[in-house]
Short mmCIF file of C-alpha atoms in Angstrom, two decimals:
data_model
loop_
_atom_site.label_atom_id
_atom_site.label_comp_id
_atom_site.label_asym_id
_atom_site.label_seq_id
_atom_site.Cartn_x
_atom_site.Cartn_y
_atom_site.Cartn_z
CA MET L 1 163.05 80.78 103.88
CA TYR L 2 163.37 80.28 107.65
CA THR L 3 160.87 81.63 110.21
CA HIS L 4 161.29 81.71 113.97
CA ASN L 5 158.26 80.13 115.62
CA LYS L 6 157.26 82.27 118.62
CA ASN L 7 155.66 79.30 120.41
CA HIS L 8 159.15 77.92 121.06
CA ARG L 9 160.38 81.19 122.57
CA ASN L 10 157.45 82.42 124.68
CA GLY L 11 157.73 80.09 127.68
CA ASN L 12 154.73 77.99 126.54
CA PRO L 13 154.99 74.91 128.83
CA ARG L 14 153.45 72.69 126.14
CA LYS L 15 156.19 73.54 123.63
CA SER L 16 159.92 72.94 123.81
CA GLN L 17 161.87 76.20 124.20
CA TRP L 18 165.06 77.45 122.54
CA SER L 19 167.84 78.48 124.91
CA ILE L 20 170.00 79.87 122.07
CA SER L 21 169.44 83.23 120.37
CA LYS L 22 167.42 83.66 117.17
CA ASP L 23 170.65 84.26 115.24
CA GLU L 24 172.12 81.05 116.60
CA GLU L 25 168.90 79.19 115.73
CA LYS L 26 169.20 80.40 112.14
CA LEU L 27 172.90 79.44 112.03
CA CYS L 28 171.92 75.99 113.31
CA PHE L 29 169.45 75.67 110.42
CA ASP L 30 172.01 76.89 107.87
CA CYS L 31 174.51 74.36 109.22
CA SER L 32 171.94 71.56 108.71
CA LYS L 33 171.27 72.74 105.17
CA ASN L 34 174.97 72.94 104.29
CA ASN L 35 175.65 69.51 105.75
CA GLN L 36 172.63 67.92 104.02
CA TRP L 37 170.92 66.99 107.26
CA LEU L 38 167.60 68.15 105.77
CA ASN L 39 165.14 65.94 103.92
CA GLU L 40 162.47 67.42 101.68
CA PHE L 41 160.09 68.28 104.52
CA ASP L 42 162.02 67.70 107.74
CA GLY L 43 165.54 67.65 109.08
CA TRP L 44 167.70 67.80 112.19
CA GLY L 45 170.39 70.10 113.47
CA LEU L 46 173.12 70.55 116.07
CA HIS L 47 174.41 73.72 117.69
CA CYS L 48 178.21 73.65 117.49
CA PRO L 49 179.45 77.27 117.09
CA GLN L 50 183.06 76.48 118.10
CA GLY L 51 183.09 72.85 116.95
CA ASP L 52 181.82 71.27 120.18
CA ILE L 53 178.13 70.47 120.43
CA LEU L 54 176.27 72.62 122.97
CA TRP L 55 172.79 72.50 124.49
CA LEU L 56 170.27 74.41 122.41
CA GLY L 57 166.99 74.24 124.30
CA TRP L 58 164.64 72.68 126.82
CA THR L 59 161.98 70.01 126.36
CA GLN L 60 158.32 70.72 127.13
CA GLY L 61 157.64 72.09 130.60
CA GLY L 62 161.34 72.79 131.12
CA GLY L 63 161.90 69.09 131.69
CA LYS L 64 165.34 68.41 130.26
CA GLN L 65 168.01 70.15 128.22
CA THR L 66 168.34 68.99 124.64
CA PHE L 67 171.09 69.34 122.02
CA ILE L 68 169.13 68.26 118.92
CA ALA L 69 166.98 70.58 116.82
CA LYS L 70 164.21 69.41 114.55
CA PHE L 71 163.29 71.45 111.47
CA VAL L 72 160.06 71.11 109.51
CA CYS L 73 159.03 72.61 106.19
CA ALA L 74 155.49 73.75 105.50
CA LYS L 75 154.29 72.48 102.15
CA GLY L 76 153.57 75.37 99.78
CA ASN L 77 154.84 77.25 96.75
CA LYS L 78 158.04 78.22 98.51
CA PRO L 79 159.70 76.14 101.20
CA ASN L 80 159.10 77.74 104.58
CA TRP L 81 161.09 76.15 107.37
CA HIS L 82 160.84 76.49 111.11
CA GLY L 83 162.41 74.54 113.96
CA TYR L 84 162.24 73.59 117.60
CA PRO L 85 164.33 71.79 120.23
CA ALA L 86 163.70 68.06 119.74
CA ASN L 87 162.60 65.69 122.50
CA HIS L 88 163.82 62.34 121.14
CA GLN L 89 162.90 60.53 124.38
CA LYS L 90 159.24 61.47 124.32
CA HIS L 91 158.50 61.87 120.61
CA VAL L 92 159.73 59.09 118.35
CA HIS L 93 159.49 61.34 115.28
CA ASP L 94 161.96 63.74 116.92
CA ILE L 95 164.60 61.01 116.61
CA PRO L 96 166.74 61.90 113.56
CA ASP L 97 166.38 59.65 110.52
CA THR L 98 168.80 56.73 110.44
CA HIS L 99 170.86 58.13 107.53
CA ILE L 100 171.39 61.38 109.46
CA LEU L 101 172.44 59.51 112.61
CA ASN L 102 174.87 57.57 110.43
CA LYS L 103 176.36 60.83 109.10
CA TRP L 104 176.83 62.10 112.65
CA LEU L 105 178.42 58.77 113.56
CA GLN L 106 180.77 58.58 110.56
CA GLU L 107 181.78 62.24 110.87
CA LYS L 108 182.46 61.61 114.59
CA LEU L 109 180.25 64.55 115.56
CA ILE L 110 178.54 62.55 118.32
CA LYS L 111 180.01 59.63 120.28
CA PRO L 112 178.62 56.22 119.25
CA ALA L 113 177.22 55.67 122.76
CA LYS L 114 175.13 58.86 122.41
CA ILE L 115 173.97 57.87 118.92
CA ARG L 116 172.66 54.58 120.34
CA LYS L 117 170.82 56.39 123.12
CA ILE L 118 169.20 58.77 120.64
CA ALA L 119 168.21 55.90 118.28
CA LYS L 120 166.57 54.01 121.15
CA GLY L 121 164.83 57.06 122.64
CA GLN L 122 166.89 56.86 125.83
CA THR L 123 168.10 59.54 128.22
CA CYS L 124 171.11 61.21 126.62
CA THR L 125 173.28 63.95 128.04
CA LEU L 126 176.18 65.76 126.39
CA MET X 1 182.11 34.97 142.40
CA HIS X 2 183.50 37.33 139.77
CA PRO X 3 182.14 36.96 136.26
CA LEU X 4 184.45 35.53 133.61
CA LYS X 5 185.50 37.88 130.84
CA LEU X 6 186.34 37.30 127.20
CA THR X 7 187.48 40.31 125.18
CA ILE X 8 187.23 40.66 121.39
CA GLN X 9 189.15 43.56 119.89
CA GLY X 10 187.36 45.68 117.27
CA HIS X 11 185.09 48.64 116.63
CA PHE X 12 181.57 47.33 117.00
CA TRP X 13 178.05 48.71 117.14
CA ASP X 14 176.20 45.62 118.33
CA SER X 15 176.60 41.88 118.88
CA TYR X 16 174.23 38.91 118.91
CA LEU X 17 174.88 35.27 119.72
CA TYR X 18 172.55 32.69 118.16
CA GLU X 19 172.89 28.99 117.41
CA GLY X 20 176.67 28.90 117.53
CA ARG X 21 177.22 32.05 115.55
CA LEU X 22 178.34 35.44 116.82
CA TYR X 23 177.08 38.30 114.66
CA LEU X 24 179.22 41.41 115.01
CA PHE X 25 177.85 44.66 113.61
CA GLY X 26 180.80 46.95 112.85
CA ARG X 27 180.59 50.71 113.13
CA ASP X 28 181.83 51.11 109.56
CA GLY X 29 178.74 49.32 108.26
CA GLU X 30 179.99 45.74 107.98
CA ILE X 31 178.69 42.53 109.55
CA THR X 32 181.10 39.79 110.60
CA THR X 33 179.71 36.32 111.28
CA VAL X 34 181.92 34.26 113.57
CA ASN X 35 181.91 30.55 114.33
CA TRP X 36 181.45 30.91 118.07
CA ARG X 37 181.96 27.24 118.90
CA SER X 38 185.28 27.05 117.09
CA LEU X 39 186.37 30.36 118.62
CA ILE X 40 185.74 29.03 122.13
CA GLY X 41 187.06 25.58 121.19
CA GLY X 42 190.29 27.26 120.08
CA VAL X 43 190.93 28.76 123.51
CA LYS X 44 194.09 27.13 124.82
CA LEU X 45 193.51 26.06 128.42
CA LYS X 46 194.32 23.23 130.80
CA LYS X 47 191.89 20.31 130.48
CA LYS X 48 190.66 20.89 134.04
CA TYR X 49 189.00 24.17 132.98
CA GLU X 50 187.04 22.60 130.12
CA LEU X 51 183.81 22.16 132.10
CA ALA X 52 183.86 25.78 133.25
CA LEU X 53 184.64 27.02 129.74
CA ILE X 54 181.75 25.02 128.24
CA CYS X 55 179.24 26.19 130.84
CA ALA X 56 180.44 29.79 130.77
CA PHE X 57 180.39 30.39 127.03
CA LEU X 58 178.67 27.54 125.18
CA ARG X 59 176.08 25.77 127.35
CA SER X 60 174.68 27.94 130.12
CA ASP X 61 171.81 25.46 130.55
CA PHE X 62 174.03 22.55 131.54
CA LEU X 63 174.44 23.28 135.24
CA TYR X 64 170.80 24.30 135.67
CA GLY X 65 169.76 20.67 135.10
CA ILE X 66 167.25 19.32 137.62
CA ASP X 67 169.32 16.17 137.94
CA LEU X 68 172.29 18.26 139.09
CA LYS X 69 170.36 19.83 141.99
CA LEU X 70 171.15 16.86 144.19
CA LEU X 71 174.78 16.97 143.13
CA PHE X 72 175.09 20.65 144.05
CA SER X 73 173.51 20.05 147.44
CA ASP X 74 176.82 18.35 148.29
CA SER X 75 179.07 21.20 149.44
CA GLU X 76 182.30 19.44 148.40
CA ILE X 77 181.10 19.02 144.82
CA LYS X 78 179.86 22.61 144.82
CA ASP X 79 183.30 23.83 145.94
CA VAL X 80 185.09 21.85 143.24
CA VAL X 81 182.86 23.33 140.52
CA MET X 82 183.27 26.86 141.91
CA ARG X 83 187.05 26.45 142.02
CA LYS X 84 187.03 25.58 138.33
CA PHE X 85 185.24 28.83 137.48
CA GLN X 86 187.58 30.73 139.78
CA GLY X 87 190.60 29.13 138.12
CA LEU X 88 189.29 29.98 134.67
CA SER X 89 188.78 33.60 135.70
CA ASN X 90 192.54 33.85 136.36
CA ASN X 91 193.21 33.12 132.66
CA SER X 92 193.20 36.03 130.26
CA LEU X 93 190.69 35.34 127.50
CA GLU X 94 191.59 37.75 124.71
CA VAL X 95 190.65 37.51 121.04
CA SER X 96 192.74 39.69 118.72
CA SER X 97 191.37 40.78 115.36
CA GLN X 98 193.79 38.30 113.75
CA LYS X 99 192.42 35.42 115.81
CA LEU X 100 188.87 36.56 115.11
CA LYS X 101 189.63 36.33 111.38
CA LYS X 102 190.58 32.67 111.78
CA HIS X 103 187.07 31.88 113.03
CA THR X 104 185.20 34.27 110.73
CA ILE X 105 182.59 32.64 108.49
CA SER X 106 181.85 35.77 106.45
CA THR X 107 182.22 39.53 106.32
CA GLN X 108 179.63 41.50 104.39
CA ASP X 109 178.25 44.99 103.90
CA ASN X 110 175.34 45.62 106.25
CA PRO X 111 172.23 45.36 104.02
CA CYS X 112 169.87 46.65 106.73
CA PHE X 113 169.29 49.90 108.62
CA PHE X 114 172.42 51.32 110.20
CA PRO X 115 172.87 52.48 112.89
CA HIS X 116 169.97 50.32 114.06
CA SER X 117 168.09 50.82 117.31
CA ASP X 118 167.72 47.10 117.99
CA ILE X 119 168.16 43.62 116.55
CA GLU X 120 166.45 40.35 117.37
CA VAL X 121 166.93 36.83 116.02
CA TYR X 122 164.04 34.39 116.00
CA ASN X 123 163.65 31.13 114.16
CA ARG X 124 166.70 31.79 112.01
CA ASN X 125 165.54 35.22 110.91
CA ILE X 126 167.20 38.41 112.01
CA TYR X 127 165.02 41.47 112.58
CA VAL X 128 166.74 44.84 112.33
CA ALA X 129 164.93 47.99 113.47
CA SER X 130 165.38 51.72 113.47
CA LYS X 131 163.29 54.87 113.50
CA ASP X 132 162.82 54.22 109.76
CA GLY X 133 161.15 50.83 110.21
CA LEU X 134 161.69 47.12 110.50
CA MET X 135 163.56 44.71 108.21
CA SER X 136 164.03 40.97 108.31
CA ALA X 137 166.66 38.74 106.70
CA SER X 138 167.32 35.06 107.04
CA CYS X 139 170.35 33.80 108.95
CA ASN X 140 169.69 30.09 108.40
CA LYS X 141 173.27 29.03 107.59
CA LYS X 142 172.21 28.40 103.97
CA THR X 143 173.07 31.82 102.58
CA LYS X 144 176.44 32.92 101.16
CA TYR X 145 176.91 35.41 103.99
CA GLY X 146 175.96 35.01 107.62
CA ILE X 147 172.94 37.22 107.04
CA SER X 148 171.03 37.21 103.76
CA SER X 149 172.04 40.18 101.63
CA ARG X 150 168.42 40.56 100.48
CA PRO X 151 166.46 41.72 103.54
CA GLU X 152 162.73 42.39 103.35
CA LYS X 153 161.16 45.54 104.73
CA LYS X 154 158.40 44.50 107.12
CA TRP X 155 157.13 47.84 108.40
CA ASP X 156 157.57 51.58 107.92
CA GLY X 157 156.77 52.55 111.50
CA PRO X 158 159.42 53.70 113.97
CA VAL X 159 160.99 51.11 116.29
CA THR X 160 163.07 51.83 119.40
CA GLY X 161 163.18 48.28 120.78
CA MET X 162 161.80 44.79 120.13
CA SER X 163 161.65 41.25 121.42
CA ALA X 164 160.40 37.99 119.88
CA SER X 165 158.70 34.99 121.43
CA TYR X 166 155.50 32.93 121.01
CA ARG X 167 155.71 33.38 117.21
CA THR X 168 155.27 37.11 117.73
CA LEU X 169 157.54 40.13 117.51
CA ALA X 170 156.77 42.74 120.17
CA ILE X 171 157.64 46.22 118.92
CA ALA X 172 158.22 49.34 121.03
CA ALA X 173 157.45 52.45 118.99
CA GLY X 174 157.97 55.32 121.43
CA ASP X 175 154.92 57.58 121.71
CA GLU X 176 153.21 55.56 118.97
CA GLY X 177 152.86 52.75 121.51
CA LEU X 178 153.40 49.01 121.68
CA TYR X 179 152.74 46.80 118.66
CA GLU X 180 152.97 43.12 117.90
CA LEU X 181 153.71 41.42 114.60
CA PRO X 182 152.71 37.79 114.12
CA LEU X 183 155.61 35.81 112.74
CA GLY X 184 153.31 33.54 110.79
CA PRO X 185 152.33 29.89 110.85
CA ASP X 186 155.74 28.87 109.58
CA TRP X 187 157.50 31.19 112.03
CA ASP X 188 159.13 33.00 109.15
CA GLY X 189 157.52 36.41 109.47
CA MET X 190 156.81 36.44 105.74
CA ASN X 191 153.02 36.26 105.80
CA GLY X 192 152.57 39.94 105.01
CA ASP X 193 150.76 40.86 108.22
CA GLU X 194 151.00 44.41 109.52
CA PRO X 195 151.82 44.95 113.17
CA SER X 196 148.76 45.62 115.33
CA ARG X 197 148.75 48.13 118.18
CA LEU X 198 148.26 46.83 121.72
CA SER X 199 148.63 50.16 123.52
CA ASP X 200 149.05 53.82 122.61
CA GLY X 201 151.02 54.47 125.81
CA ILE X 202 154.66 55.57 125.50
CA CYS X 203 156.82 52.50 125.03
CA ASN X 204 160.61 52.86 124.68
CA ASP X 205 161.43 49.17 125.00
CA CYS X 206 159.64 45.85 125.47
CA SER X 207 160.26 42.34 126.80
CA TRP X 208 158.35 39.12 127.20
CA ALA X 209 156.96 38.29 130.63
CA TYR X 210 155.98 34.70 129.87
CA TYR X 211 153.24 35.08 127.22
CA SER X 212 152.51 38.72 128.17
CA ILE X 213 154.57 41.72 127.06
CA PHE X 214 155.99 44.39 129.34
CA GLY X 215 156.18 47.82 127.72
CA SER X 216 158.94 49.84 129.33
CA SER X 217 158.89 53.60 129.46
CA PHE X 218 160.67 56.46 131.17
CA GLU X 219 157.33 57.81 132.34
CA SER X 220 156.27 54.48 133.82
CA GLY X 221 155.29 51.47 131.70
CA PHE X 222 152.58 48.85 131.40
CA LEU X 223 151.91 45.16 131.02
CA ALA X 224 150.05 43.97 127.92
CA SER X 225 148.46 41.06 129.73
CA TYR X 226 147.63 37.79 128.00
CA ARG X 227 146.05 34.53 129.08
CA GLN X 228 147.11 31.20 127.68
CA GLN X 229 144.31 29.08 126.24
CA GLN X 230 144.40 25.44 125.33
CA ASP X 231 141.98 24.02 122.74
CA SER X 232 140.63 20.48 122.49
CA ASP X 233 143.69 19.42 120.47
CA ARG X 234 145.90 20.67 123.34
CA VAL X 235 147.19 23.51 121.14
CA PHE X 236 148.07 26.67 123.10
CA SER X 237 147.12 30.18 122.01
CA ARG X 238 147.47 33.64 123.59
CA GLU X 239 144.34 35.65 124.44
CA PHE X 240 144.70 39.40 125.01
CA ASP X 241 143.44 40.30 128.47
CA GLY X 242 144.07 44.05 128.62
CA ILE X 243 146.61 46.70 129.57
CA ILE X 244 147.70 46.95 133.20
CA PRO X 245 149.50 50.24 133.98
CA ALA X 246 152.76 49.88 135.93
CA HIS X 247 151.46 51.99 138.83
CA GLN X 248 148.74 49.38 139.42
CA ILE X 249 151.37 46.64 139.62
CA PHE X 250 153.92 48.51 141.75
CA GLY X 251 151.70 51.00 143.61
CA SER X 252 154.01 53.77 142.40
CA ARG X 253 155.26 55.44 139.23
CA GLY X 254 158.77 55.38 137.78
CA PHE X 255 160.92 53.80 135.08
CA SER X 256 159.91 50.16 134.97
CA TRP X 257 160.82 47.02 133.06
CA GLY X 258 160.23 43.29 133.25
CA VAL X 259 161.30 39.90 131.91
CA HIS X 260 159.56 36.56 132.53
CA ASP X 261 158.59 36.41 136.21
CA LYS X 262 160.39 39.55 137.40
CA LEU X 263 158.84 43.00 136.96
CA CYS X 264 161.01 45.86 138.24
CA GLN X 265 160.60 49.55 138.97
CA ALA X 266 163.22 52.14 139.93
CA VAL X 267 162.19 53.73 143.23
CA GLY X 268 164.13 56.19 145.40
CA SER X 269 165.99 53.65 147.47
CA GLY X 270 166.45 50.89 144.94
CA ILE X 271 164.63 48.58 142.56
CA LYS X 272 161.22 47.29 143.56
CA VAL X 273 160.74 43.69 142.35
CA VAL X 274 157.35 42.07 141.77
CA LYS X 275 157.01 38.39 140.90
CA TYR X 276 154.60 37.81 138.02
CA SER X 277 152.73 34.51 137.78
CA PRO X 278 150.13 34.95 135.04
CA TRP X 279 148.52 31.53 135.56
CA TYR X 280 146.91 32.65 138.84
CA ASP X 281 143.51 34.34 138.71
CA ASP X 282 143.84 35.97 142.13
CA ASP X 283 146.28 38.41 143.76
CA ARG X 284 149.06 35.81 143.62
CA ASN X 285 149.72 36.86 140.01
CA PHE X 286 151.61 39.96 141.27
CA GLN X 287 153.56 39.29 144.46
CA GLU X 288 155.91 41.92 145.87
CA MET X 289 159.31 40.30 146.41
CA GLY X 290 161.19 43.22 148.00
CA ILE X 291 163.58 45.99 147.10
CA VAL X 292 167.08 45.52 145.74
CA SER X 293 169.22 48.23 147.32
CA LEU X 294 171.07 50.62 145.02
CA GLU X 295 174.27 51.25 146.98
CA ASP X 296 176.36 51.54 143.83
CA TRP X 297 173.98 53.88 142.11
CA LYS X 298 175.47 55.89 139.23
CA GLY X 299 172.81 58.45 138.36
CA GLU X 300 169.75 58.41 136.13
CA ILE X 301 168.74 55.10 134.55
CA VAL X 302 169.31 54.88 130.80
CA SER X 303 168.05 51.32 130.28
CA ALA X 304 167.58 48.08 132.20
CA SER X 305 166.71 44.41 131.85
CA VAL X 306 166.58 41.18 133.81
CA ALA X 307 168.72 38.10 133.14
CA SER X 308 168.84 34.76 134.93
CA PHE X 309 171.96 35.93 136.77
CA GLY X 310 170.47 39.21 138.01
CA VAL X 311 169.07 42.63 137.26
CA VAL X 312 171.14 44.70 134.81
CA VAL X 313 170.87 48.48 134.97
CA GLU X 314 172.60 50.97 132.69
CA ALA X 315 173.24 54.36 134.26
CA GLU X 316 174.81 57.31 132.50
CA ASN X 317 178.41 56.20 132.98
CA ALA X 318 178.27 52.60 134.16
CA ILE X 319 176.45 49.30 133.92
CA VAL X 320 175.56 47.79 137.28
CA VAL X 321 174.61 44.14 137.73
CA PHE X 322 172.65 43.19 140.84
CA PRO X 323 173.30 39.44 140.87
CA SER X 324 170.94 36.81 142.24
CA ALA X 325 173.61 36.21 144.90
CA GLY X 326 176.50 38.33 146.11
CA PRO X 327 177.36 42.02 145.91
CA SER X 328 176.60 44.23 142.92
CA VAL X 329 179.15 44.37 140.08
CA THR X 330 179.88 47.71 138.41
CA PHE X 331 181.32 48.09 134.92
CA GLU X 332 182.57 51.68 134.76
CA GLY X 333 182.37 53.75 131.59
CA GLU X 334 179.73 54.68 129.05
CA PRO X 335 179.07 51.65 126.82
CA ILE X 336 178.32 51.97 123.14
CA ASN X 337 175.83 49.13 123.47
CA TRP X 338 175.03 46.16 125.70
CA ARG X 339 172.91 43.05 125.42
CA ILE X 340 171.77 40.03 127.39
CA PHE X 341 170.03 36.86 126.16
CA PRO X 342 167.27 36.06 128.66
CA ARG X 343 165.40 33.74 126.27
CA SER X 344 168.44 31.95 124.91
CA LYS X 345 168.95 28.25 125.58
CA ASN X 346 172.72 28.36 125.78
CA TYR X 347 173.80 31.95 126.40
CA GLU X 348 171.50 33.23 129.14
CA ASN X 349 174.47 33.72 131.52
CA GLN X 350 176.18 36.23 129.20
CA LEU X 351 176.35 40.00 129.22
CA HIS X 352 177.85 41.63 126.13
CA ILE X 353 179.18 45.17 126.55
CA ILE X 354 180.62 47.11 123.62
CA TYR X 355 183.17 49.82 124.30
CA ASP X 356 185.04 52.02 121.84
CA ASP X 357 187.65 49.45 120.77
CA ARG X 358 186.34 46.09 122.01
CA LEU X 359 183.49 43.78 122.90
CA GLU X 360 183.63 42.43 126.44
CA ILE X 361 181.65 39.24 127.04
CA PHE X 362 180.98 38.56 130.70
CA SER X 363 179.77 35.20 131.90
CA PHE X 364 178.04 34.97 135.28
CA ASN X 365 178.14 31.54 136.86
CA HIS X 366 176.80 31.89 140.39
CA ASP X 367 173.11 31.40 139.64
CA TYR X 368 173.23 27.59 139.27
CA LEU X 369 173.54 27.43 143.06
CA VAL X 370 170.75 29.88 143.87
CA ASP X 371 167.28 28.75 144.94
CA GLN X 372 165.25 29.74 141.87
CA GLU X 373 161.88 29.92 143.67
CA SER X 374 162.88 32.54 146.21
CA LYS X 375 165.48 34.62 144.42
CA ILE X 376 164.63 38.32 144.03
CA SER X 377 167.17 39.53 141.50
CA GLY X 378 167.06 37.60 138.23
CA VAL X 379 164.51 35.57 136.33
CA TYR X 380 163.48 32.08 137.39
CA THR X 381 165.58 29.58 135.45
CA ARG X 382 165.43 25.85 135.04
CA ALA X 383 167.03 23.74 132.35
CA ASP X 384 163.71 22.38 131.15
CA ARG X 385 161.86 25.72 131.33
CA ASP X 386 159.70 26.27 128.25
CA ARG X 387 161.67 23.68 126.36
CA GLY X 388 160.31 20.28 127.15
CA LYS X 389 162.48 17.99 129.21
CA ARG X 390 165.63 18.14 127.19
CA LYS X 391 168.21 15.54 127.99
CA VAL X 392 171.60 17.10 128.65
CA SER X 393 174.44 14.87 127.59
CA ILE X 394 177.90 16.28 127.13
CA ASN X 395 181.09 14.33 127.51
CA SER X 396 183.63 16.86 126.28
CA LEU X 397 184.19 20.13 124.49
CA GLN X 398 184.60 18.07 121.34
CA ASP X 399 180.96 16.90 121.66
CA ILE X 400 179.84 20.51 121.46
CA LEU X 401 182.13 21.34 118.56
CA ASN X 402 180.85 18.30 116.67
CA ASN X 403 177.17 19.24 117.16
#
């Protein structure tokens, strides 16, 4: 099950904000699931409706655009996922796991230079 | 003077030069260990360029020798040496994948995290880090492959950057802060210690500023300040003194970084440079040196460091070197990775830049002639710095290849 978290759509300056629609957010999650970019309790996603990766949201306080989504699963009887635009520069746990970065690298989804910047928590534009 | 360039063809993720071996991390998950001395020794050049070749790629310390200061004060001798570097720069130094194979010691599957965020080699151990933690493996020239195929996991915490010195590995862990891991009495890092946290401030990268550690961050940064103590047996130890925020050092906020005696901060008009001398107890420990102008600025800073030859800044689509003498040098294009070796004995004049299909190794050779006390851009360098008074004795390239 996937739930949209309103805190990431209500302009809350302390939360990152989606710039894509709710439908696109759900498609982004489905894409992560289909590509096995999800672990048991967390995962990462990209918004690439036509093949090219596009921006999907803004970091806290409208600071910077971001193209990586982070998904988390609440522990319970049934998996209940929600997601938010990741801020890999500010929050080290928003950096995708190494095996996921490797998939993005091997599948040539993201240029190697961008992968390095994400892994090191550096400024990274599309 | 233009830097010299040596190009190695291939698809790499990272490179590291240590004790005569070049470790090449391939993007397909392999590690190639290359005999660097034989690779350079195999470069076919006229005999008259041998000195320049040795100093550029094998022994950066040679021309920094105190004894050579007097020699370089003679302008004729200086001109002759400079002409040799200039002449060498007119030769194309290209290494094809076939030639690389000839000098390859081993090729192996990468047994560590990949793609890693950073690597560091210290006392013949390689440390490989990623968001998933920290691993170490020996690279002591006694294992079948260049790097031991049985690495040990040292820590589960996230790592975005690291740097080793003073028997300690400094670890940048993003918003989890700055940590340090003792590398043990035998310098092998195998004593089972957990890293301890020095600061909970955001730390994206870290470097050694003498025996202190500078934590670099996009928000600002800080210095984990240490004092050096000497006991009755004249054994030195480091004593933690506290955290000094970057805005207290620079009087302003902004992306900051530092290596050895040079602490830097990006300000509107350029890079503010402060000279750090931790042995003073008064305001001489932070002395403002001036601002390096950013005429060739290429947008937001991605990362930066300081080498002996100058300040190196990575912008979104270029790397810019602000040398200790002469105009800035711009390397256009978005690099996959880059690395300098500010604590190396023999390779501190090198800048490695990895592009899509090659590794470009630049060697800067102007700094031997620069007054080290007054220079603004670049760390203070002397052949005997931190190393005891090593005697430099080289008669030919063959001497180096035989060592």
